[in-house]
Coordinates of C-alpha atoms in Angstrom, one line a residue:
X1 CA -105.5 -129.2 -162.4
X2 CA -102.1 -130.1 -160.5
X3 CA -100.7 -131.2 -163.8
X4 CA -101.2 -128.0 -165.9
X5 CA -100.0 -125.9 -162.9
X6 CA -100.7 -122.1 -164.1
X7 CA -100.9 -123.0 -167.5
X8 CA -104.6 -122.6 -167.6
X9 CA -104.9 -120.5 -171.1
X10 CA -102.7 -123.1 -172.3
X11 CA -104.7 -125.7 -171.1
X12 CA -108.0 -124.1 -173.4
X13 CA -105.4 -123.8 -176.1
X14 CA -104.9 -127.4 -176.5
X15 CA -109.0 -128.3 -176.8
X16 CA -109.3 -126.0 -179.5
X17 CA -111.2 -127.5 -182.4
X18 CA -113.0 -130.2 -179.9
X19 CA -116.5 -129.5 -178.9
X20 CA -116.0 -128.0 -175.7
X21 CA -117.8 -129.9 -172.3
X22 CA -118.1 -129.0 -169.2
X23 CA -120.1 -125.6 -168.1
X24 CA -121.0 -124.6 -171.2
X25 CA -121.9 -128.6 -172.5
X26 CA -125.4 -127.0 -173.5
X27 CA -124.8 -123.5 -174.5
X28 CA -121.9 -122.4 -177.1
X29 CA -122.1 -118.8 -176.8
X30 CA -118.9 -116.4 -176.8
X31 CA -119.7 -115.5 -172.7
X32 CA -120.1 -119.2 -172.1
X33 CA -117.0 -120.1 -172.7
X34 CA -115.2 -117.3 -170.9
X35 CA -117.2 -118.0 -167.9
X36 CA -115.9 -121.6 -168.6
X37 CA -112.2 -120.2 -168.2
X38 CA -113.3 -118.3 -164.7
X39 CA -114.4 -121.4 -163.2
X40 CA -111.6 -123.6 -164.4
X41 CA -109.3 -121.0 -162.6
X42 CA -111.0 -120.7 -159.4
X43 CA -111.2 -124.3 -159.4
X44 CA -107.4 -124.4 -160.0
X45 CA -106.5 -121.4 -157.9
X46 CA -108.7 -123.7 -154.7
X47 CA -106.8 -126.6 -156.3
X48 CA -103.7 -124.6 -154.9
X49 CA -104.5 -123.9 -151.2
X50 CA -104.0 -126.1 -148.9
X51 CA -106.9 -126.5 -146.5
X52 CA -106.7 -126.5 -143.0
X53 CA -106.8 -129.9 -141.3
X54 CA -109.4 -130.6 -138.9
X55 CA -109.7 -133.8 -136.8
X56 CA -111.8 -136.2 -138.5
X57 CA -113.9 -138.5 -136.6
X58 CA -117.5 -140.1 -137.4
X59 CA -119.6 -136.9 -136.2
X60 CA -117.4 -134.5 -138.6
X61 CA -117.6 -137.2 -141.2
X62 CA -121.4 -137.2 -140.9
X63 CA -121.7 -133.4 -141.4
X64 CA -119.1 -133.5 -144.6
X65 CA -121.5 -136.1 -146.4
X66 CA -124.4 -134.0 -145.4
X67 CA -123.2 -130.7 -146.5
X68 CA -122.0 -132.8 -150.1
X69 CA -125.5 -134.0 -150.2
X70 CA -126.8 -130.6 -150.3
X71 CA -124.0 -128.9 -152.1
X72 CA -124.7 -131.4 -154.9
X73 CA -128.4 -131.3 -155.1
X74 CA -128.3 -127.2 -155.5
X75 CA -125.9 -127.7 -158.4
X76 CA -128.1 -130.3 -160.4
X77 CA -131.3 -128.1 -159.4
X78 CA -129.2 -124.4 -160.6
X79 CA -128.0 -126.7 -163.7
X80 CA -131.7 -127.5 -164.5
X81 CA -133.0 -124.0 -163.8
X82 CA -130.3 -121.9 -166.1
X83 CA -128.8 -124.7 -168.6
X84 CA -127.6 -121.3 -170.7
X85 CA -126.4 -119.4 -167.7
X86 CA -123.3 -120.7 -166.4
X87 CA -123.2 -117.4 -164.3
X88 CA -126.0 -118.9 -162.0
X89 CA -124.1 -122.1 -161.2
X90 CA -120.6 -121.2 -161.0
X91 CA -120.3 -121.1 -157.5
X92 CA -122.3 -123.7 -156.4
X93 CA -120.2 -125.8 -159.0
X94 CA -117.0 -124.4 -156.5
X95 CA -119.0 -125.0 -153.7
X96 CA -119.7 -128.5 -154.3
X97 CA -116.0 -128.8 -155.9
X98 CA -114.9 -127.5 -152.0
X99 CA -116.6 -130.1 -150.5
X100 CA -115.5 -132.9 -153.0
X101 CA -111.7 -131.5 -152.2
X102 CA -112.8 -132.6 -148.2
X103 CA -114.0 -135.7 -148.8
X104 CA -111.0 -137.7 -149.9
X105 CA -109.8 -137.7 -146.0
X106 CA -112.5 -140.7 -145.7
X107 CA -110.9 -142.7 -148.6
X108 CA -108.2 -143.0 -146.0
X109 CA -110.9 -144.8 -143.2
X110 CA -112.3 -147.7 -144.4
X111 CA -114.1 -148.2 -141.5
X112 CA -116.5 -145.7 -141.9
X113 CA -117.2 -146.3 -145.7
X114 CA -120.5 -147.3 -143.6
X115 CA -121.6 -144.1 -143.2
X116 CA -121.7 -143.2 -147.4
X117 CA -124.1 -145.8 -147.4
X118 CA -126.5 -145.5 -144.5
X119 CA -126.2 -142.0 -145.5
X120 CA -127.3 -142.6 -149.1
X121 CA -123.9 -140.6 -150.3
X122 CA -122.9 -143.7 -153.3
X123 CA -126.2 -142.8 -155.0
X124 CA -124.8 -139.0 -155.2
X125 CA -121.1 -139.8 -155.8
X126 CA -122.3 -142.4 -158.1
X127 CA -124.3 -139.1 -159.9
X128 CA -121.1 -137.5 -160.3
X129 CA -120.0 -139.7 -162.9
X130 CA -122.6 -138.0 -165.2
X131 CA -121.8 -134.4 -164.3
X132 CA -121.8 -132.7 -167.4
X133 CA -118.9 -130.7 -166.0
X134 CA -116.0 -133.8 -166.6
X135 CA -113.4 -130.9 -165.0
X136 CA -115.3 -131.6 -161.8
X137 CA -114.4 -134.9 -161.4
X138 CA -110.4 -134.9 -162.9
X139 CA -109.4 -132.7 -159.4
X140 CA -107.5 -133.9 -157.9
X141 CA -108.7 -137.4 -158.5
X142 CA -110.3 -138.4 -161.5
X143 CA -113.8 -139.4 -161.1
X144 CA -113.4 -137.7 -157.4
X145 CA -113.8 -139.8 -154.8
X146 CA -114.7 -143.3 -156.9
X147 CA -110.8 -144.4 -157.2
X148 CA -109.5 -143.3 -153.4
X149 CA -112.9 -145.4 -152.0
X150 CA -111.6 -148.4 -154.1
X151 CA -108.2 -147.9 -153.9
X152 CA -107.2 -152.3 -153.0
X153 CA -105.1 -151.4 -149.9
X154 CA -107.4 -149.7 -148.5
X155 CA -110.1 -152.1 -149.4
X156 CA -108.4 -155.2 -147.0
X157 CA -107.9 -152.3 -144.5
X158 CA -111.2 -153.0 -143.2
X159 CA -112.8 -155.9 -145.0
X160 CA -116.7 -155.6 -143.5
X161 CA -116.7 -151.4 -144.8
X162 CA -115.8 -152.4 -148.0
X163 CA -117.9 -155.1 -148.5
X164 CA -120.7 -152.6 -147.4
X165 CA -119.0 -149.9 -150.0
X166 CA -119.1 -152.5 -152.8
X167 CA -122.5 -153.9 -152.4
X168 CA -123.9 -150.2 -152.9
X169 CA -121.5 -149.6 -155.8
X170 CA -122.7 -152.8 -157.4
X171 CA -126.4 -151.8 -156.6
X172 CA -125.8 -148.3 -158.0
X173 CA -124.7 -150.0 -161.5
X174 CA -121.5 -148.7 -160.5
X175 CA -119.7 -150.1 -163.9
X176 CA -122.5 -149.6 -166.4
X177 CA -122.0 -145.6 -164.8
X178 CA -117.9 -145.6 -165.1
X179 CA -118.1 -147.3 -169.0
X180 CA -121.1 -144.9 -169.7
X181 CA -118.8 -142.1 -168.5
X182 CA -116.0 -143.1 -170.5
X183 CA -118.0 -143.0 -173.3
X184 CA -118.4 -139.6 -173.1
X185 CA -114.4 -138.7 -172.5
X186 CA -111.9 -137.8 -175.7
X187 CA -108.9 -139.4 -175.2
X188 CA -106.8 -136.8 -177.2
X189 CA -107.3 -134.5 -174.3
X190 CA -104.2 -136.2 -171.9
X191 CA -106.6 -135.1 -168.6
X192 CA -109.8 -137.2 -170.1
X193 CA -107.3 -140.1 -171.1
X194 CA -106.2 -139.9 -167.7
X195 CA -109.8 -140.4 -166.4
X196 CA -110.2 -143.6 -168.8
X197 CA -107.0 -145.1 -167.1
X198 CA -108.2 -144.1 -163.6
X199 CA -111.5 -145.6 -164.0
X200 CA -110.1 -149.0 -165.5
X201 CA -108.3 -148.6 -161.6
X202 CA -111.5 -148.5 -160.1
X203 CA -112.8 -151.7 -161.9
X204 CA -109.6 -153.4 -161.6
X205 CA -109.5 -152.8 -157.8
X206 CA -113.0 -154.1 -157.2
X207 CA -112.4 -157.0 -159.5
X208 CA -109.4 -158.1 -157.1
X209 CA -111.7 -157.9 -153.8
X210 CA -114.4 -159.6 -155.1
X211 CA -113.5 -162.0 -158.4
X212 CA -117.7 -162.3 -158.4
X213 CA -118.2 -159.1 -160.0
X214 CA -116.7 -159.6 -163.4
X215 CA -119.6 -161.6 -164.8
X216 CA -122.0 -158.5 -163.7
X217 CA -119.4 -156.0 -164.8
X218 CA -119.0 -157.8 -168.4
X219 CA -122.6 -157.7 -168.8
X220 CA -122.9 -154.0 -168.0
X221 CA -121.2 -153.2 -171.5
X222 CA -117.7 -153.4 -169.8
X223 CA -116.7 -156.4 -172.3
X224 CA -118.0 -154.5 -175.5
X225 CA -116.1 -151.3 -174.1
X226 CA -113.0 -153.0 -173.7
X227 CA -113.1 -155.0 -177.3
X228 CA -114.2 -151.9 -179.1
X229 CA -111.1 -150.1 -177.2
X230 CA -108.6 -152.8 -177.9
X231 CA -109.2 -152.9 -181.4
X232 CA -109.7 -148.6 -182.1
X233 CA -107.3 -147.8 -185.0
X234 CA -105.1 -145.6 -182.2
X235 CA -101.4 -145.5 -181.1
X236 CA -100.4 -147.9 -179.0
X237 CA -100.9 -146.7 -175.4
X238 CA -101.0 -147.0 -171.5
X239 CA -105.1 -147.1 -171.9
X240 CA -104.8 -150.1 -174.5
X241 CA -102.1 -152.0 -172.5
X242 CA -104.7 -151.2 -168.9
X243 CA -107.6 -152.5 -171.6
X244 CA -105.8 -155.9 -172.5
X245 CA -105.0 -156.2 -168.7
X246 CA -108.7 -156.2 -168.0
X247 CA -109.8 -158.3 -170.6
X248 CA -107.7 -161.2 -169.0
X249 CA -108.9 -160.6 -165.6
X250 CA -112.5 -160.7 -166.8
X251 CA -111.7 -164.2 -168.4
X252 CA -110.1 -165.5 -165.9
X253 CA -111.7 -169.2 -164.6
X254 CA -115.0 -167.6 -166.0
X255 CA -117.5 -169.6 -168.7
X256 CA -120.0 -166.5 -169.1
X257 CA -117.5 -164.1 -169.9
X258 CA -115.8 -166.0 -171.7
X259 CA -119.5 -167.1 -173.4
X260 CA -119.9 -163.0 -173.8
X261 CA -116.4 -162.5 -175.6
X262 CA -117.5 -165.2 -178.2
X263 CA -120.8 -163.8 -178.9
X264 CA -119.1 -160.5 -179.7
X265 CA -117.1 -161.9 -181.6
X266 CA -114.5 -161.3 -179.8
X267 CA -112.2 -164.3 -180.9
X268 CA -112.1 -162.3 -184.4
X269 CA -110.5 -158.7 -182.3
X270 CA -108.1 -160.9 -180.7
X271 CA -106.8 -162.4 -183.3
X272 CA -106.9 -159.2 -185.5
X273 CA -104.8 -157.7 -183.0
X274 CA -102.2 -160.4 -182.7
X275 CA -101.7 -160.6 -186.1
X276 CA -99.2 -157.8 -185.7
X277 CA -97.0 -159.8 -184.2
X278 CA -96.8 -162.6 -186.7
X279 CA -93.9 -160.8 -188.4
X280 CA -92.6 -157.7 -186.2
X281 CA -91.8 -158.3 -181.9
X282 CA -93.6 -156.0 -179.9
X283 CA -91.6 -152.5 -179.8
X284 CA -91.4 -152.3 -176.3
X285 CA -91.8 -154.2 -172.8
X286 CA -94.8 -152.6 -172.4
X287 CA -96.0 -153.6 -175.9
X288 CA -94.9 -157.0 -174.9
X289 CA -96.9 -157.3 -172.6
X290 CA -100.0 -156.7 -173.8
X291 CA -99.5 -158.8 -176.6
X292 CA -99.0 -161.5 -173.6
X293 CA -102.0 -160.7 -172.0
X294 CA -104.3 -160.8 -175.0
X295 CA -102.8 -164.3 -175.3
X296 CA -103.8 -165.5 -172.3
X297 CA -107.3 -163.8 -172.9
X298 CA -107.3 -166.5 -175.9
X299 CA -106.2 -169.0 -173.9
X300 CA -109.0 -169.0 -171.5
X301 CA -112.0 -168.3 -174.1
X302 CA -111.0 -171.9 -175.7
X303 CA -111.5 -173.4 -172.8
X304 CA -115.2 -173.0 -173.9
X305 CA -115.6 -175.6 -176.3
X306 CA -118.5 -173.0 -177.7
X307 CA -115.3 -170.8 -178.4
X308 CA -113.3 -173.4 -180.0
X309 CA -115.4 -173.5 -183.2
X310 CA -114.8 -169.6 -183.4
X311 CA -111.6 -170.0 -183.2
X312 CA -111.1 -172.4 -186.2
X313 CA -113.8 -170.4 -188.6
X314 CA -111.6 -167.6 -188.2
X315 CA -108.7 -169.5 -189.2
X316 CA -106.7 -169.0 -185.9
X317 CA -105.1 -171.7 -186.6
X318 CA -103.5 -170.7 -190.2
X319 CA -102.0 -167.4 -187.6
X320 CA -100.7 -169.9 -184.5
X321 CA -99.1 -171.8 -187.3
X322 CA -97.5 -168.9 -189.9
X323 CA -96.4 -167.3 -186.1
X324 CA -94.5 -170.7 -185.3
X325 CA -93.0 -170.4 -188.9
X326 CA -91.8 -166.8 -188.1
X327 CA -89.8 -167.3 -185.4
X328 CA -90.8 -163.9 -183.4
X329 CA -91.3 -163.6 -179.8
X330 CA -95.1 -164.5 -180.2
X331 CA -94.0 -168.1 -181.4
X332 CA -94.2 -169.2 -177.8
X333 CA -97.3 -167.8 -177.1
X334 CA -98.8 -169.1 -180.2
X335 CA -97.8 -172.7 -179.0
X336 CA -99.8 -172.4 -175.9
X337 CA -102.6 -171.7 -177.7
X338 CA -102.7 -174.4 -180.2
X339 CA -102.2 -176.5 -177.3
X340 CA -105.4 -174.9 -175.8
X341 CA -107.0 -175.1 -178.8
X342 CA -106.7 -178.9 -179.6
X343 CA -106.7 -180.6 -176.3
X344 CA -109.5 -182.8 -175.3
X345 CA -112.4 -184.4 -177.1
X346 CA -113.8 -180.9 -178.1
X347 CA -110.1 -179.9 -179.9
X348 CA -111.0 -182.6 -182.4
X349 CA -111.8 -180.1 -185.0
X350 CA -109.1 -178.3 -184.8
X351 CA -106.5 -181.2 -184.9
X352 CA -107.8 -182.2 -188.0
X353 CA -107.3 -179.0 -189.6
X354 CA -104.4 -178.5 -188.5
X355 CA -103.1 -181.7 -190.2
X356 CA -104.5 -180.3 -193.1
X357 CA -102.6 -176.7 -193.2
X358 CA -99.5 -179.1 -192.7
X359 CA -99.4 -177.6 -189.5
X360 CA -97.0 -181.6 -188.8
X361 CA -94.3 -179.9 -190.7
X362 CA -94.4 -177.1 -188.4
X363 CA -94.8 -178.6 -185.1
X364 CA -92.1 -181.8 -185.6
X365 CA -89.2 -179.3 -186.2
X366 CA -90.1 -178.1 -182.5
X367 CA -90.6 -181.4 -181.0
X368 CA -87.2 -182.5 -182.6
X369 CA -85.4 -179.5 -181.2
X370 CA -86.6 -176.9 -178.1
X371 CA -85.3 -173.5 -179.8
X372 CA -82.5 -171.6 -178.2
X373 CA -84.7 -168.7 -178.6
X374 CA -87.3 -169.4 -175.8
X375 CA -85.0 -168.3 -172.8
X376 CA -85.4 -164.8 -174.1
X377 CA -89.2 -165.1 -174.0
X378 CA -89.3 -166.0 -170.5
X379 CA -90.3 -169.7 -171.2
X380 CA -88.6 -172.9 -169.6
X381 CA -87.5 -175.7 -171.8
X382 CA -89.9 -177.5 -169.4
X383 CA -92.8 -175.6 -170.9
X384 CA -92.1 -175.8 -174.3
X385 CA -91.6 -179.3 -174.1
X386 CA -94.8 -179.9 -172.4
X387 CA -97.1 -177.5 -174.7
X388 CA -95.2 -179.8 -177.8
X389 CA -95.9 -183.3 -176.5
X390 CA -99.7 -182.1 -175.2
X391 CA -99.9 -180.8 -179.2
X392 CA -99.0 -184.4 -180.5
X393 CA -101.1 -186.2 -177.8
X394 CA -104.0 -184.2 -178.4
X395 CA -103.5 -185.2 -182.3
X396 CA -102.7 -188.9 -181.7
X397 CA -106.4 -189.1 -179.6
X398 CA -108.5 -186.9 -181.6
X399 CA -107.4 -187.6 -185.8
X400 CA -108.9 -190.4 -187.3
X401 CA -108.3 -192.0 -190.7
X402 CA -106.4 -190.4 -193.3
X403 CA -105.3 -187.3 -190.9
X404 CA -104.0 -190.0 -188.5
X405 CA -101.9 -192.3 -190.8
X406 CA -99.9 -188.4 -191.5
X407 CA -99.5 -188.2 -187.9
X408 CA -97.9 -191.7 -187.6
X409 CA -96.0 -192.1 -190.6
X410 CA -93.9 -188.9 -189.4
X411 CA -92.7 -190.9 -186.0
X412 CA -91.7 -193.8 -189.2
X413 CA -89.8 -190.9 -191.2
X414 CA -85.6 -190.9 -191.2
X415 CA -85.4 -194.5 -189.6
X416 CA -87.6 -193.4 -186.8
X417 CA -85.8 -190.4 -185.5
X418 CA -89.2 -188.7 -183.8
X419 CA -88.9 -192.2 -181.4
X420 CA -85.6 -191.8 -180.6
X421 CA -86.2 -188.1 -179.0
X422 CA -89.5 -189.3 -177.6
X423 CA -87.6 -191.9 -175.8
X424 CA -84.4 -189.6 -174.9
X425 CA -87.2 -186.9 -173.2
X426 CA -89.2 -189.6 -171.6
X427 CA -85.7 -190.9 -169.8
X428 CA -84.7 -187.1 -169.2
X429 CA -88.3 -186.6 -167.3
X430 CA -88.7 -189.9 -165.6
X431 CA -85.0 -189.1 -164.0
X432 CA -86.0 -185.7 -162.7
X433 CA -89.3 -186.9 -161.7
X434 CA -87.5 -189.7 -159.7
X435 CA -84.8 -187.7 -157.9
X436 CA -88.0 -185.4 -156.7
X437 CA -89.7 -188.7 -155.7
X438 CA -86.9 -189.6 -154.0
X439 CA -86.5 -186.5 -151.9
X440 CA -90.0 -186.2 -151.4
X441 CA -89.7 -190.0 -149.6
X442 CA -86.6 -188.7 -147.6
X443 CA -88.8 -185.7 -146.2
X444 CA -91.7 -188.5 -145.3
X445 CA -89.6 -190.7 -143.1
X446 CA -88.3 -187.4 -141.3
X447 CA -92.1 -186.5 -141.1
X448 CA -93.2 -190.0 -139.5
X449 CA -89.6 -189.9 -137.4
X450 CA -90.7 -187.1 -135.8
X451 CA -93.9 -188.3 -135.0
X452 CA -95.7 -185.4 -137.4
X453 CA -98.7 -186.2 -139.6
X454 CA -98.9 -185.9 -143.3
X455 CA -102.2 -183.7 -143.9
X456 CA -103.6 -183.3 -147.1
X457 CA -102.3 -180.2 -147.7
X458 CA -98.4 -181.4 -147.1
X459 CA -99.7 -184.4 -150.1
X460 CA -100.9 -181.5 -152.4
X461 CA -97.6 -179.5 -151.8
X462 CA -95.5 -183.0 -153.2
X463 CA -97.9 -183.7 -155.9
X464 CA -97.2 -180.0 -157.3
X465 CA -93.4 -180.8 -156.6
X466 CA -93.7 -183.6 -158.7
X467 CA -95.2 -181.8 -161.2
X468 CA -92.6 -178.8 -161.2
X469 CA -90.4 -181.5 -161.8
X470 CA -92.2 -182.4 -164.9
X471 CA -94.7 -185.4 -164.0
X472 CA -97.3 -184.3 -166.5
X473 CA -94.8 -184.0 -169.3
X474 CA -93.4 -187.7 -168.5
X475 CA -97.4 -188.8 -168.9
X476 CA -97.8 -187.2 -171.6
X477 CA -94.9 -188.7 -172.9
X478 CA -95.5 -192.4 -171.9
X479 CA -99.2 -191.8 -173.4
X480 CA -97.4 -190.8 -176.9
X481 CA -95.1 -193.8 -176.8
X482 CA -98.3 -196.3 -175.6
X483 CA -100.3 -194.8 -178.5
X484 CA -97.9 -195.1 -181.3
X485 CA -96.9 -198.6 -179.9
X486 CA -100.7 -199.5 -180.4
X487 CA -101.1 -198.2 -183.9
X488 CA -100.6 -201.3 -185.2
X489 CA -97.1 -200.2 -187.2
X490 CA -94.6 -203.1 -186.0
X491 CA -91.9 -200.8 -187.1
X492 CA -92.7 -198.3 -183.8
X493 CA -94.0 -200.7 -181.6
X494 CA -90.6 -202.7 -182.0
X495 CA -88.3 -199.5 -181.9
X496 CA -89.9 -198.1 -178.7
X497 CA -89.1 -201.3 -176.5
X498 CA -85.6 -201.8 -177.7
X499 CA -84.8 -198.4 -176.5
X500 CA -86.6 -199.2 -173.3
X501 CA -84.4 -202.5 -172.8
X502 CA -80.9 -201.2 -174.3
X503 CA -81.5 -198.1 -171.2
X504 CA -82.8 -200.3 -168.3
X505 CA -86.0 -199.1 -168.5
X506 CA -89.5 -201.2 -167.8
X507 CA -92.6 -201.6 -168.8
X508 CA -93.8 -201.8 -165.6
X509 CA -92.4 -198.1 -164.9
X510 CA -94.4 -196.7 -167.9
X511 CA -97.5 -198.5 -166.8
X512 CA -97.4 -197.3 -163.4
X513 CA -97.0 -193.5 -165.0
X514 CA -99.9 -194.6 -167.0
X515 CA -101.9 -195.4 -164.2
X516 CA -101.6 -192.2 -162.4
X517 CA -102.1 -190.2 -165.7
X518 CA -105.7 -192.4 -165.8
X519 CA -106.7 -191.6 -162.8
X520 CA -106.3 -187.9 -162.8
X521 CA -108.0 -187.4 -166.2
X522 CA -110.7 -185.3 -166.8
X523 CA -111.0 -182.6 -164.7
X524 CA -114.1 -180.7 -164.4
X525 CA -115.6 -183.8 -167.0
X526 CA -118.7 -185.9 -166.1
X527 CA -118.2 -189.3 -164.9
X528 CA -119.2 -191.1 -168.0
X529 CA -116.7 -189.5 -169.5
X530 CA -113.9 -189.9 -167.5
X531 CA -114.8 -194.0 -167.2
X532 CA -114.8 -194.1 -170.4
X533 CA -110.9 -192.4 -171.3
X534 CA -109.8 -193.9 -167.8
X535 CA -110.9 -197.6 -170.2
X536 CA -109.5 -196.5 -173.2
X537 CA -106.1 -195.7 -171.6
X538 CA -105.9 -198.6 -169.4
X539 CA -106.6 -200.5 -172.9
X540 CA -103.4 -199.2 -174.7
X541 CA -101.4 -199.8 -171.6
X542 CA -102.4 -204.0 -171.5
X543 CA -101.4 -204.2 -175.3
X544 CA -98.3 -202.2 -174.6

């Protein structure tokens, strides 16, 4: 190995008490394991000299895949014939090790990953992953030539080879192969560990060229891999922070997966593991950021509603709520999620539960005041603001009876002090949503001057302007102030509009926000359903 250099006694040394692999996987005699030592330093001492290099074109490609073929069918035949007798494979095991070291040059052409195919080559290479010698595959690249053939810049190199490359991967059972093989590796043996990281590489690399495949690769026990890694009583590491990292890529904008994670309970890991940070910050950056991403991994599993009710039975809410008490980095995080958790018609659940863990006496304090805090967690006012008002909204549609009169009596509290900063944020928004409005019109007029047209995807690029500039927090806003003006408590309704008049602001302003905020509810809804909140709304905003 390049890593141990020399140091191959030393290397032994360090694997005393584990059950050795390898050469002598079957037989654990005394001469086994010196012939173990033998092979391990040929392989090093080839490891050490450079071959010669030869010019590489398709013919000389053909014959390297061909030769491989062979090499490795004589090695599985030898391993079958003399299981006990590592004498009788050794060279064939540095033959086919030779061959493997000659190979890497194609990771490097993309453009003729056709020939591993039509050549039947993945099928081998895809063998490899269940050698029973794992020393085999760590030099010089983990899994051999697996991570090089992946590798994502080389993958847009030539789009039409790897699409050819993946499609036999995926037909292979590429994954089910790479989480079968980690199975098999110890992690307290840094090489192995190594092997785990480079293979979460591989599936992370083929994940990024084609999004498709992280259904299949869920399925292929890549999610229960992953979950049972996260949550393994172990140090924290680079392998658990790579873990977490997949996990969020595997949920990303995907119902099944996210369907999977549940079934596994899933929901239950997560939150286990996030409970750490409910009273200590993450140690380090790197800490920090797993923690993030096995927030957004929670984030997108309550987008399914199925997930939602998972969430609440095992009381993720009481942990979202104790981290906003705590004050540590994961408070902002936490936020997001309760927001996740409780928006829509299919957060109704959770709203009302979260009335009743006097999660109000917890969220008000946040509405009242953004903390100064956030800036060191990366968030925006903006964000915070938005995740605080989409809380309340959420609450003010979804609670009924008792839960609800809670809600409103706290906007009544201190001579209505929770109106007075609605209205201060929903003058602070409409301004900066104006003066983007307003430059937005400017650029129009230069547009039409110079005779250019306005395409739909020059409108799209203003729309998300205007939201940058916080449109959906001024809706949300405006929905708050129409709600609470319709809930039949004089005291609110009367209190909202005098601030409205004594600032020069209109009703007509609010309704057209309204309006807007109508028509792009509901996406990804059915149409009865939309109708029926696009009624509702418009409803509140004629008795407003």
């Amino acid at each position: 190995r390049e890593e141990d250099g020399g140091a191959g006694g030393g290397e032994d040394d360090s694997r005393g008490g584990k059950q050795q692999k390898g050469l002598s996987a079957r037989a654990e005699m005394d001469e086994g394991t010196g012939d173990r030592k033998k092979v391990l330093e040929k392989l090093m001492d080839q490891d050490e000299e450079e071959p010669e290099a030869e010019p590489v074109d398709e013919s000389s490609v053909k014959k390297m895949i061909l030769t491989f073929e062979k090499r490795s069918y004589k090695n599985q035949e030898l391993r079958i014939k003399f299981p006990d007798n590592p004498e009788k494979f050794m060279e064939s095991e540095l033959d086919l090790n030779d061959i493997i070291q000659e190979m890497h040059v194609i990771a490097t052409m993309p453009d003729l990953y056709h020939l591993l195919v039509e050549l039947n080559a993945v099928h081998s290479l895809l063998g490899l992953l269940s050698h029973e010698n794992t020393d085999i595959l760590s030099l010089p690249h983990p899994f051999g030539l697996s991570g090089e053939l992946t590798d994502i810049d080389t993958l847009h190199e030539s789009e039409e080879g790897a699409e050819v490359l993946i499609d036999a991967l995926l037909e292979g059972q590429v994954v089910a192969l790479l989480v079968q093989n980690m199975e098999r590796l110890d992690e307290q043996v840094k090489e192995e560990a190594d092997g785990i990281y480079n293979t979460l590489a591989i599936i992370e690399n083929m994940a990024e060229f084609r999004p498709g495949l992280c259904t299949e690769a869920a399925q292929q026990g890549l999610m229960q891999w992953l979950l049972k890694r996260i949550k393994a009583k172990m140090p924290f590491d680079a392998n658990k922070l790579y873990c977490s990292e997949i996990l969020a890529i595997l949920l990303q904008n995907n119902d099944n997966t996210r369907e999977l994670l549940g079934e596994m309970d899933g929901i239950d890991v997560l939150l286990q593991q996030l409970s750490v940070f409910k009273r200590h910050n993450p140690a380090t950056p790197e800490e920090q950021e797993m923690m993030e991403n096995l927030f957004d991994g929670l984030c997108s599993c309550l987008m399914l509603p199925t997930n939602r009710d998972r969430f609440l039975r095992g009381e993720g809410l009481q942990l979202m709520n104790l981290m906003l008490r705590e004050k540590k980095m994961s408070r902002t995080s936490a936020l997001k999620v309760l927001d996740h958790g409780m928006i829509g018609p299919e957060g109704g659940d959770n709203c009302h539960k979260f009335v009743d863990i006097l999660g109000l006496r917890t969220i008000f304090p946040l509405f009242m005041k953004t903390p100064k805090k956030m800036k060191k967690t990366g968030t925006s006012e903006k964000e915070h603001e938005e995740h605080v008002c989409s809380i309340i909204a959420s609450m003010l549609r979804n609670l009924k009876s008792q839960q609800r009169s809670r809600l409103l009596n706290k906007f009544t509290e201190n001579d209505c002090e929770k109106v007075d900063r609605l209205m201060e944020l929903h003058f602070k928004y409409l301004e900066a949503v104006q003066q983007a409005d307003k430059r937005i019109e400017g650029e129009k007029h230069e547009m039409v001057r110079r005779g250019e047209i306005l395409d739909d995807s020059m409108e799209d690029e203003f729309y998300l302007r205007r939201l940058d500039a916080g449109l959906f927090v001024l809706q949300l806003i405006c929905y708050i102030m129409v709600e609470i003006s319709n809930s039949g408590i004089s005291q609110l309704q009367q209190r909202v509009h005098q601030i409205l008049n004594l600032r020069g602001g209109s009703v007509k302003v609010v309704r057209h926000i309204m309006r807007e905020y109508a028509e792009s509810i509901g996406d990804g809804k059915s149409e009865e359903f939309k109708d029926a909140e696009r009624k509702r709304i418009m409803d509140l905003m004629d008795n407003f």
